[in-house]
PDB file of C-alpha atoms in Angstrom:
ATOM      1  CA  MET Z   1       0.178 -70.180 -12.414  1.00  0.00           C
ATOM      2  CA  SER Z   2      -1.938 -69.755  -9.310  1.00  0.00           C
ATOM      3  CA  ASN Z   3      -5.412 -68.226  -9.332  1.00  0.00           C
ATOM      4  CA  ALA Z   4      -4.096 -65.118  -7.586  1.00  0.00           C
ATOM      5  CA  VAL Z   5      -3.872 -61.990  -9.702  1.00  0.00           C
ATOM      6  CA  PRO Z   6      -0.229 -61.881 -10.834  1.00  0.00           C
ATOM      7  CA  ARG Z   7       2.213 -59.054 -10.398  1.00  0.00           C
ATOM      8  CA  PHE Z   8       3.189 -57.385 -13.670  1.00  0.00           C
ATOM      9  CA  GLY Z   9       6.647 -56.025 -14.371  1.00  0.00           C
ATOM     10  CA  LEU Z  10       8.135 -54.097 -17.283  1.00  0.00           C
ATOM     11  CA  ILE Z  11      11.706 -54.102 -18.580  1.00  0.00           C
ATOM     12  CA  ILE Z  12      12.720 -51.439 -21.093  1.00  0.00           C
ATOM     13  CA  VAL Z  13      16.044 -51.954 -22.846  1.00  0.00           C
ATOM     14  CA  GLY Z  14      18.012 -49.312 -24.706  1.00  0.00           C
ATOM     15  CA  ASP Z  15      20.967 -46.954 -24.310  1.00  0.00           C
ATOM     16  CA  GLU Z  16      18.969 -44.371 -26.260  1.00  0.00           C
ATOM     17  CA  ILE Z  17      16.421 -44.195 -23.433  1.00  0.00           C
ATOM     18  CA  LEU Z  18      19.021 -43.899 -20.687  1.00  0.00           C
ATOM     19  CA  SER Z  19      20.979 -41.232 -22.590  1.00  0.00           C
ATOM     20  CA  GLY Z  20      17.860 -39.166 -23.261  1.00  0.00           C
ATOM     21  CA  LYS Z  21      18.263 -39.483 -27.028  1.00  0.00           C
ATOM     22  CA  ARG Z  22      14.753 -40.933 -27.116  1.00  0.00           C
ATOM     23  CA  GLN Z  23      11.926 -40.574 -24.629  1.00  0.00           C
ATOM     24  CA  ASP Z  24      10.378 -43.751 -23.288  1.00  0.00           C
ATOM     25  CA  LYS Z  25       6.721 -44.220 -24.180  1.00  0.00           C
ATOM     26  CA  HIS Z  26       6.309 -47.823 -23.071  1.00  0.00           C
ATOM     27  CA  PHE Z  27       5.870 -47.184 -19.340  1.00  0.00           C
ATOM     28  CA  ALA Z  28       2.806 -44.939 -19.667  1.00  0.00           C
ATOM     29  CA  LYS Z  29       1.243 -47.147 -22.356  1.00  0.00           C
ATOM     30  CA  VAL Z  30       1.686 -50.396 -20.441  1.00  0.00           C
ATOM     31  CA  VAL Z  31       0.158 -48.770 -17.345  1.00  0.00           C
ATOM     32  CA  GLU Z  32      -2.778 -47.751 -19.546  1.00  0.00           C
ATOM     33  CA  LEU Z  33      -3.174 -51.204 -21.137  1.00  0.00           C
ATOM     34  CA  LEU Z  34      -3.149 -52.895 -17.747  1.00  0.00           C
ATOM     35  CA  ALA Z  35      -5.497 -50.387 -16.114  1.00  0.00           C
ATOM     36  CA  ALA Z  36      -8.049 -50.859 -18.903  1.00  0.00           C
ATOM     37  CA  ARG Z  37      -8.194 -54.502 -17.843  1.00  0.00           C
ATOM     38  CA  GLY Z  38      -8.339 -53.917 -14.099  1.00  0.00           C
ATOM     39  CA  LEU Z  39      -4.652 -54.756 -13.663  1.00  0.00           C
ATOM     40  CA  ARG Z  40      -1.693 -52.698 -12.498  1.00  0.00           C
ATOM     41  CA  LEU Z  41       2.044 -52.465 -13.032  1.00  0.00           C
ATOM     42  CA  SER Z  42       4.089 -53.403  -9.974  1.00  0.00           C
ATOM     43  CA  TRP Z  43       7.559 -52.403 -11.172  1.00  0.00           C
ATOM     44  CA  VAL Z  44       9.624 -51.152 -14.092  1.00  0.00           C
ATOM     45  CA  ARG Z  45      13.344 -51.416 -14.876  1.00  0.00           C
ATOM     46  CA  TYR Z  46      15.354 -49.500 -17.469  1.00  0.00           C
ATOM     47  CA  LEU Z  47      18.419 -51.363 -18.727  1.00  0.00           C
ATOM     48  CA  PRO Z  48      21.365 -50.493 -20.996  1.00  0.00           C
ATOM     49  CA  ASP Z  49      22.318 -52.378 -24.131  1.00  0.00           C
ATOM     50  CA  GLU Z  50      24.702 -54.507 -22.091  1.00  0.00           C
ATOM     51  CA  ARG Z  51      24.315 -58.280 -22.167  1.00  0.00           C
ATOM     52  CA  ALA Z  52      25.559 -58.858 -18.616  1.00  0.00           C
ATOM     53  CA  ALA Z  53      23.177 -56.282 -17.140  1.00  0.00           C
ATOM     54  CA  ILE Z  54      20.207 -57.709 -19.036  1.00  0.00           C
ATOM     55  CA  THR Z  55      21.165 -61.266 -18.065  1.00  0.00           C
ATOM     56  CA  ASP Z  56      21.387 -60.354 -14.377  1.00  0.00           C
ATOM     57  CA  ALA Z  57      18.000 -58.607 -14.457  1.00  0.00           C
ATOM     58  CA  LEU Z  58      16.351 -61.547 -16.223  1.00  0.00           C
ATOM     59  CA  GLN Z  59      17.846 -64.090 -13.837  1.00  0.00           C
ATOM     60  CA  ALA Z  60      16.179 -62.213 -10.984  1.00  0.00           C
ATOM     61  CA  SER Z  61      12.831 -61.830 -12.743  1.00  0.00           C
ATOM     62  CA  PHE Z  62      12.725 -65.447 -13.954  1.00  0.00           C
ATOM     63  CA  ALA Z  63      13.194 -66.482 -10.325  1.00  0.00           C
ATOM     64  CA  SER Z  64       9.967 -64.688  -9.440  1.00  0.00           C
ATOM     65  CA  GLU Z  65       6.389 -65.540 -10.411  1.00  0.00           C
ATOM     66  CA  ASP Z  66       5.892 -62.122 -11.986  1.00  0.00           C
ATOM     67  CA  VAL Z  67       4.521 -61.601 -15.471  1.00  0.00           C
ATOM     68  CA  VAL Z  68       7.174 -59.550 -17.251  1.00  0.00           C
ATOM     69  CA  PHE Z  69       7.039 -57.655 -20.531  1.00  0.00           C
ATOM     70  CA  SER Z  70      10.421 -56.779 -22.011  1.00  0.00           C
ATOM     71  CA  CYS Z  71      10.615 -54.142 -24.739  1.00  0.00           C
ATOM     72  CA  GLY Z  72      13.648 -53.787 -26.977  1.00  0.00           C
ATOM     73  CA  GLY Z  73      16.894 -55.483 -27.853  1.00  0.00           C
ATOM     74  CA  ILE Z  74      15.530 -58.417 -29.876  1.00  0.00           C
ATOM     75  CA  GLY Z  75      16.841 -57.289 -33.261  1.00  0.00           C
ATOM     76  CA  SER Z  76      19.791 -58.739 -35.163  1.00  0.00           C
ATOM     77  CA  THR Z  77      22.461 -56.049 -34.828  1.00  0.00           C
ATOM     78  CA  SER Z  78      25.459 -56.081 -32.505  1.00  0.00           C
ATOM     79  CA  ASP Z  79      23.783 -53.823 -29.943  1.00  0.00           C
ATOM     80  CA  ASP Z  80      20.782 -56.155 -29.544  1.00  0.00           C
ATOM     81  CA  HIS Z  81      21.390 -58.483 -26.599  1.00  0.00           C
ATOM     82  CA  THR Z  82      18.013 -59.452 -25.145  1.00  0.00           C
ATOM     83  CA  ARG Z  83      17.610 -62.776 -26.957  1.00  0.00           C
ATOM     84  CA  GLN Z  84      21.087 -63.908 -25.935  1.00  0.00           C
ATOM     85  CA  ALA Z  85      20.663 -62.596 -22.395  1.00  0.00           C
ATOM     86  CA  ALA Z  86      17.378 -64.466 -21.956  1.00  0.00           C
ATOM     87  CA  ALA Z  87      19.032 -67.708 -23.056  1.00  0.00           C
ATOM     88  CA  ALA Z  88      21.971 -67.101 -20.721  1.00  0.00           C
ATOM     89  CA  ALA Z  89      19.655 -66.305 -17.797  1.00  0.00           C
ATOM     90  CA  LEU Z  90      17.818 -69.587 -18.399  1.00  0.00           C
ATOM     91  CA  ARG Z  91      21.024 -71.527 -19.135  1.00  0.00           C
ATOM     92  CA  VAL Z  92      19.679 -72.828 -22.434  1.00  0.00           C
ATOM     93  CA  ALA Z  93      20.853 -72.552 -26.038  1.00  0.00           C
ATOM     94  CA  LEU Z  94      19.624 -70.151 -28.685  1.00  0.00           C
ATOM     95  CA  GLU Z  95      17.798 -71.973 -31.475  1.00  0.00           C
ATOM     96  CA  VAL Z  96      16.186 -70.866 -34.702  1.00  0.00           C
ATOM     97  CA  HIS Z  97      12.465 -71.255 -34.045  1.00  0.00           C
ATOM     98  CA  PRO Z  98      10.882 -73.004 -37.078  1.00  0.00           C
ATOM     99  CA  GLN Z  99       7.787 -70.807 -37.068  1.00  0.00           C
ATOM    100  CA  ALA Z 100       9.887 -67.670 -36.700  1.00  0.00           C
ATOM    101  CA  GLU Z 101      12.064 -68.797 -39.611  1.00  0.00           C
ATOM    102  CA  ARG Z 102       8.965 -69.252 -41.766  1.00  0.00           C
ATOM    103  CA  LEU Z 103       7.525 -65.855 -40.807  1.00  0.00           C
ATOM    104  CA  ILE Z 104      10.803 -64.066 -41.508  1.00  0.00           C
ATOM    105  CA  ALA Z 105      11.041 -65.772 -44.896  1.00  0.00           C
ATOM    106  CA  GLU Z 106       7.492 -64.675 -45.684  1.00  0.00           C
ATOM    107  CA  ARG Z 107       8.371 -61.113 -44.757  1.00  0.00           C
ATOM    108  CA  CYS Z 108      11.473 -61.185 -46.969  1.00  0.00           C
ATOM    109  CA  ALA Z 109       9.375 -62.499 -49.889  1.00  0.00           C
ATOM    110  CA  GLU Z 110       6.789 -59.759 -49.379  1.00  0.00           C
ATOM    111  CA  MET Z 111       9.484 -57.083 -49.404  1.00  0.00           C
ATOM    112  CA  ALA Z 112      11.148 -58.606 -52.475  1.00  0.00           C
ATOM    113  CA  ALA Z 113       7.809 -58.505 -54.308  1.00  0.00           C
ATOM    114  CA  LYS Z 114       7.828 -54.755 -53.689  1.00  0.00           C
ATOM    115  CA  GLY Z 115      11.319 -54.444 -55.136  1.00  0.00           C
ATOM    116  CA  GLN Z 116      12.983 -54.216 -51.727  1.00  0.00           C
ATOM    117  CA  GLY Z 117      15.690 -56.818 -51.266  1.00  0.00           C
ATOM    118  CA  SER Z 118      15.765 -60.503 -52.168  1.00  0.00           C
ATOM    119  CA  ALA Z 119      13.555 -63.467 -51.312  1.00  0.00           C
ATOM    120  CA  ASP Z 120      16.627 -65.735 -51.381  1.00  0.00           C
ATOM    121  CA  MET Z 121      17.102 -66.763 -47.744  1.00  0.00           C
ATOM    122  CA  THR Z 122      20.719 -67.712 -48.439  1.00  0.00           C
ATOM    123  CA  ALA Z 123      21.519 -64.067 -49.222  1.00  0.00           C
ATOM    124  CA  PRO Z 124      23.760 -62.518 -46.524  1.00  0.00           C
ATOM    125  CA  GLU Z 125      21.223 -59.857 -45.530  1.00  0.00           C
ATOM    126  CA  ASN Z 126      18.503 -62.479 -45.104  1.00  0.00           C
ATOM    127  CA  ARG Z 127      20.779 -64.777 -43.126  1.00  0.00           C
ATOM    128  CA  GLN Z 128      21.272 -61.802 -40.825  1.00  0.00           C
ATOM    129  CA  ARG Z 129      17.502 -61.280 -40.586  1.00  0.00           C
ATOM    130  CA  LEU Z 130      17.068 -64.909 -39.578  1.00  0.00           C
ATOM    131  CA  LYS Z 131      18.982 -64.151 -36.386  1.00  0.00           C
ATOM    132  CA  MET Z 132      15.806 -62.409 -35.224  1.00  0.00           C
ATOM    133  CA  GLY Z 133      14.247 -65.876 -35.096  1.00  0.00           C
ATOM    134  CA  GLU Z 134      16.886 -67.267 -32.743  1.00  0.00           C
ATOM    135  CA  PHE Z 135      15.162 -67.672 -29.374  1.00  0.00           C
ATOM    136  CA  PRO Z 136      15.947 -69.547 -26.168  1.00  0.00           C
ATOM    137  CA  ALA Z 137      15.192 -73.259 -26.511  1.00  0.00           C
ATOM    138  CA  GLY Z 138      11.548 -73.958 -25.759  1.00  0.00           C
ATOM    139  CA  ALA Z 139      10.360 -70.404 -26.460  1.00  0.00           C
ATOM    140  CA  ARG Z 140       6.897 -69.650 -27.797  1.00  0.00           C
ATOM    141  CA  ILE Z 141       6.089 -67.231 -30.608  1.00  0.00           C
ATOM    142  CA  ILE Z 142       4.397 -63.852 -30.125  1.00  0.00           C
ATOM    143  CA  SER Z 143       2.981 -62.805 -33.490  1.00  0.00           C
ATOM    144  CA  ASN Z 144       3.736 -59.335 -34.787  1.00  0.00           C
ATOM    145  CA  PRO Z 145       0.805 -57.845 -36.750  1.00  0.00           C
ATOM    146  CA  PHE Z 146       2.946 -54.984 -38.061  1.00  0.00           C
ATOM    147  CA  ASN Z 147       5.601 -56.813 -40.081  1.00  0.00           C
ATOM    148  CA  LYS Z 148       5.402 -60.523 -39.134  1.00  0.00           C
ATOM    149  CA  ILE Z 149       8.815 -60.542 -37.387  1.00  0.00           C
ATOM    150  CA  PRO Z 150       7.817 -62.294 -34.150  1.00  0.00           C
ATOM    151  CA  GLY Z 151       8.696 -61.770 -30.541  1.00  0.00           C
ATOM    152  CA  PHE Z 152       8.947 -64.648 -28.130  1.00  0.00           C
ATOM    153  CA  ALA Z 153       7.740 -65.839 -24.749  1.00  0.00           C
ATOM    154  CA  VAL Z 154       9.386 -67.998 -22.114  1.00  0.00           C
ATOM    155  CA  ARG Z 155       7.440 -68.971 -18.996  1.00  0.00           C
ATOM    156  CA  THR Z 156       5.635 -65.750 -17.987  1.00  0.00           C
ATOM    157  CA  HIS Z 157       8.139 -63.454 -19.718  1.00  0.00           C
ATOM    158  CA  TYR Z 158       7.179 -61.818 -23.005  1.00  0.00           C
ATOM    159  CA  PHE Z 159       9.789 -60.240 -25.263  1.00  0.00           C
ATOM    160  CA  VAL Z 160       8.696 -57.700 -27.873  1.00  0.00           C
ATOM    161  CA  PRO Z 161      10.470 -55.125 -30.066  1.00  0.00           C
ATOM    162  CA  GLY Z 162      11.276 -51.637 -28.849  1.00  0.00           C
ATOM    163  CA  PHE Z 163       9.120 -49.997 -31.520  1.00  0.00           C
ATOM    164  CA  PRO Z 164       5.773 -48.957 -29.977  1.00  0.00           C
ATOM    165  CA  VAL Z 165       3.856 -49.649 -33.208  1.00  0.00           C
ATOM    166  CA  MET Z 166       4.875 -53.295 -32.845  1.00  0.00           C
ATOM    167  CA  ALA Z 167       5.248 -53.704 -29.087  1.00  0.00           C
ATOM    168  CA  TRP Z 168       1.888 -52.374 -27.925  1.00  0.00           C
ATOM    169  CA  PRO Z 169      -0.392 -54.580 -30.090  1.00  0.00           C
ATOM    170  CA  MET Z 170       1.766 -57.563 -29.140  1.00  0.00           C
ATOM    171  CA  ILE Z 171       1.402 -56.822 -25.422  1.00  0.00           C
ATOM    172  CA  GLU Z 172      -2.360 -56.405 -25.812  1.00  0.00           C
ATOM    173  CA  GLN Z 173      -2.487 -59.720 -27.667  1.00  0.00           C
ATOM    174  CA  VAL Z 174      -0.699 -61.476 -24.795  1.00  0.00           C
ATOM    175  CA  LEU Z 175      -2.894 -59.905 -22.123  1.00  0.00           C
ATOM    176  CA  ASP Z 176      -6.129 -60.810 -23.882  1.00  0.00           C
ATOM    177  CA  ALA Z 177      -5.056 -64.329 -24.813  1.00  0.00           C
ATOM    178  CA  GLU Z 178      -3.384 -65.424 -21.589  1.00  0.00           C
ATOM    179  CA  PHE Z 179      -4.588 -63.263 -18.699  1.00  0.00           C
ATOM    180  CA  ALA Z 180      -8.265 -62.518 -19.355  1.00  0.00           C
ATOM    181  CA  ALA Z 181      -9.224 -64.643 -16.347  1.00  0.00           C
ATOM    182  CA  HIS Z 182      -7.574 -62.046 -14.120  1.00  0.00           C
ATOM    183  CA  PHE Z 183      -9.235 -58.966 -15.620  1.00  0.00           C
ATOM    184  CA  HIS Z 184     -11.043 -56.765 -13.084  1.00  0.00           C
ATOM    185  CA  ARG Z 185     -10.682 -59.394 -10.358  1.00  0.00           C
ATOM    186  CA  ALA Z 186      -8.941 -57.085  -7.902  1.00  0.00           C
ATOM    187  CA  PRO Z 187     -10.652 -53.675  -8.138  1.00  0.00           C
ATOM    188  CA  GLN Z 188      -8.840 -50.787  -6.503  1.00  0.00           C
ATOM    189  CA  ALA Z 189     -10.210 -47.669  -4.862  1.00  0.00           C
ATOM    190  CA  GLU Z 190      -8.352 -44.581  -3.704  1.00  0.00           C
ATOM    191  CA  ARG Z 191      -9.070 -41.641  -1.387  1.00  0.00           C
ATOM    192  CA  SER Z 192      -6.704 -38.843  -0.422  1.00  0.00           C
ATOM    193  CA  LEU Z 193      -6.373 -35.406   1.125  1.00  0.00           C
ATOM    194  CA  LEU Z 194      -3.848 -32.581   1.146  1.00  0.00           C
ATOM    195  CA  VAL Z 195      -2.072 -31.995   4.440  1.00  0.00           C
ATOM    196  CA  PHE Z 196      -0.458 -28.559   4.669  1.00  0.00           C
ATOM    197  CA  GLU Z 197       2.836 -27.485   6.249  1.00  0.00           C
ATOM    198  CA  THR Z 198       3.418 -30.826   7.934  1.00  0.00           C
ATOM    199  CA  ALA Z 199       6.569 -32.959   7.964  1.00  0.00           C
ATOM    200  CA  GLU Z 200       6.369 -36.476   6.534  1.00  0.00           C
ATOM    201  CA  SER Z 201       8.018 -37.788   9.684  1.00  0.00           C
ATOM    202  CA  LEU Z 202       4.888 -36.813  11.618  1.00  0.00           C
ATOM    203  CA  ILE Z 203       2.511 -38.717   9.368  1.00  0.00           C
ATOM    204  CA  ALA Z 204       4.674 -41.827   8.873  1.00  0.00           C
ATOM    205  CA  PRO Z 205       3.423 -43.526  12.093  1.00  0.00           C
ATOM    206  CA  LEU Z 206      -0.179 -42.901  11.001  1.00  0.00           C
ATOM    207  CA  MET Z 207       0.488 -44.594   7.663  1.00  0.00           C
ATOM    208  CA  GLU Z 208       1.993 -47.600   9.430  1.00  0.00           C
ATOM    209  CA  GLN Z 209      -1.001 -47.857  11.760  1.00  0.00           C
ATOM    210  CA  ILE Z 210      -3.455 -47.843   8.839  1.00  0.00           C
ATOM    211  CA  GLU Z 211      -1.594 -50.569   6.951  1.00  0.00           C
ATOM    212  CA  ALA Z 212      -1.434 -52.691  10.101  1.00  0.00           C
ATOM    213  CA  ARG Z 213      -5.166 -52.271  10.727  1.00  0.00           C
ATOM    214  CA  TYR Z 214      -6.386 -52.655   7.135  1.00  0.00           C
ATOM    215  CA  VAL Z 215      -4.368 -55.443   5.545  1.00  0.00           C
ATOM    216  CA  ASP Z 216      -5.860 -54.936   2.069  1.00  0.00           C
ATOM    217  CA  VAL Z 217      -5.065 -51.201   2.001  1.00  0.00           C
ATOM    218  CA  ARG Z 218      -1.828 -49.334   1.362  1.00  0.00           C
ATOM    219  CA  ALA Z 219      -1.133 -45.794   2.524  1.00  0.00           C
ATOM    220  CA  PHE Z 220       0.799 -43.329   0.362  1.00  0.00           C
ATOM    221  CA  SER Z 221       2.268 -39.847   0.670  1.00  0.00           C
ATOM    222  CA  LEU Z 222       3.304 -37.517  -2.145  1.00  0.00           C
ATOM    223  CA  PRO Z 223       5.086 -34.391  -0.880  1.00  0.00           C
ATOM    224  CA  SER Z 224       5.008 -31.178  -2.918  1.00  0.00           C
ATOM    225  CA  ILE Z 225       6.761 -27.833  -2.557  1.00  0.00           C
ATOM    226  CA  GLY Z 226       3.447 -26.264  -3.565  1.00  0.00           C
ATOM    227  CA  ASP Z 227       4.467 -24.168  -6.574  1.00  0.00           C
ATOM    228  CA  GLY Z 228       0.874 -24.066  -7.837  1.00  0.00           C
ATOM    229  CA  LYS Z 229       1.812 -25.481 -11.251  1.00  0.00           C
ATOM    230  CA  ASP Z 230      -0.326 -28.585 -10.782  1.00  0.00           C
ATOM    231  CA  GLY Z 231      -3.481 -26.595 -10.079  1.00  0.00           C
ATOM    232  CA  ARG Z 232      -3.237 -27.246  -6.364  1.00  0.00           C
ATOM    233  CA  PRO Z 233      -2.697 -24.671  -3.594  1.00  0.00           C
ATOM    234  CA  ALA Z 234       0.618 -22.815  -3.759  1.00  0.00           C
ATOM    235  CA  ARG Z 235       1.654 -24.013  -0.310  1.00  0.00           C
ATOM    236  CA  ARG Z 236       3.889 -26.803   0.875  1.00  0.00           C
ATOM    237  CA  HIS Z 237       1.733 -29.886   1.243  1.00  0.00           C
ATOM    238  CA  ILE Z 238       1.564 -33.665   1.189  1.00  0.00           C
ATOM    239  CA  GLU Z 239      -1.039 -35.645  -0.677  1.00  0.00           C
ATOM    240  CA  LEU Z 240      -1.797 -38.309   1.908  1.00  0.00           C
ATOM    241  CA  GLY Z 241      -4.059 -41.170   0.990  1.00  0.00           C
ATOM    242  CA  VAL Z 242      -5.063 -44.798   0.975  1.00  0.00           C
ATOM    243  CA  LYS Z 243      -5.610 -47.220  -1.886  1.00  0.00           C
ATOM    244  CA  GLY Z 244      -6.741 -50.808  -2.057  1.00  0.00           C
ATOM    245  CA  ALA Z 245      -9.846 -52.976  -1.705  1.00  0.00           C
ATOM    246  CA  PRO Z 246     -13.019 -50.882  -2.227  1.00  0.00           C
ATOM    247  CA  GLU Z 247     -14.796 -52.548   0.692  1.00  0.00           C
ATOM    248  CA  SER Z 248     -12.117 -51.275   3.098  1.00  0.00           C
ATOM    249  CA  ILE Z 249     -11.227 -47.919   1.634  1.00  0.00           C
ATOM    250  CA  GLU Z 250     -13.865 -45.740   3.306  1.00  0.00           C
ATOM    251  CA  ALA Z 251     -13.094 -47.044   6.790  1.00  0.00           C
ATOM    252  CA  ALA Z 252      -9.371 -46.663   6.176  1.00  0.00           C
ATOM    253  CA  PHE Z 253      -9.836 -43.134   4.892  1.00  0.00           C
ATOM    254  CA  ALA Z 254     -11.945 -42.190   7.918  1.00  0.00           C
ATOM    255  CA  THR Z 255      -9.163 -43.465  10.155  1.00  0.00           C
ATOM    256  CA  LEU Z 256      -6.670 -41.426   8.145  1.00  0.00           C
ATOM    257  CA  VAL Z 257      -8.707 -38.234   8.529  1.00  0.00           C
ATOM    258  CA  GLN Z 258      -9.063 -38.814  12.266  1.00  0.00           C
ATOM    259  CA  GLY Z 259      -5.313 -39.287  12.585  1.00  0.00           C
ATOM    260  CA  VAL Z 260      -4.576 -36.057  10.716  1.00  0.00           C
ATOM    261  CA  GLU Z 261      -7.019 -34.196  12.930  1.00  0.00           C
ATOM    262  CA  ARG Z 262      -5.310 -35.575  16.045  1.00  0.00           C
ATOM    263  CA  LEU Z 263      -2.059 -34.126  14.719  1.00  0.00           C
ATOM    264  CA  GLY Z 264      -3.755 -30.733  14.530  1.00  0.00           C
ATOM    265  CA  ALA Z 265      -2.737 -30.396  10.885  1.00  0.00           C
ATOM    266  CA  GLU Z 266      -4.638 -28.311   8.369  1.00  0.00           C
ATOM    267  CA  TYR Z 267      -6.007 -30.436   5.535  1.00  0.00           C
ATOM    268  CA  GLN Z 268      -8.214 -30.381   2.461  1.00  0.00           C
ATOM    269  CA  ARG Z 269      -9.967 -33.391   0.982  1.00  0.00           C
ATOM    270  CA  CYS Z 270      -9.141 -34.190  -2.638  1.00  0.00           C
ATOM    271  CA  ALA Z 271     -11.976 -34.465  -5.143  1.00  0.00           C
TER     272      ALA Z 271
END
């Protein structure tokens, strides 16, 4: 991997998310985990429990240099397809990972000692559990502090369970172990203002001019109908701003303000 700060992506797998049966919590948490380390999420994709759809998405992401966290679909039931899809996307076989096999056996023994199930790994239910240790050839283990059933990593893709109690510590573990050199290397600053009763089409050229002039700054616009529910003025407005390298942000923001004033638009600076 190059010394440049990588782009981070997130894949969330599950029909239950897309149907609304369960509410996704991974997106907000991953944004939080990255931000705490001076990193940011570049994209997110929600996918159904369909092997072809997951395979297609992984083929595209493996072709990039992005660091990708994938949550969900690595269990052993018929609606879990992520392990198989990852292998298909990479055109490699699924193999029982020796360390995963050992960890799953340890977990089965621990549960048996509590009177839950059998420690006999030839038992049908345990043979089924061992499927959770079938990973694409060459995969690395991601340890699971909750119940020992591991996730896996291939290249810069990291596959964890859909359960937050397992997924989030595993993602933190990966970030701290493999990406600490990138923490807080690309600080971001942001300044914005509210522009009232103005069409986005009028401010679009100004945004383009700013991005052309300040190459390490991005302009953004967030239109609002102004219902007052967010604590902002109950008037139609656009939050117009710039974000990017701290050393450029003040100059870019000054240029933005000047452009809005040239338009003759009413505005209010954000705190």
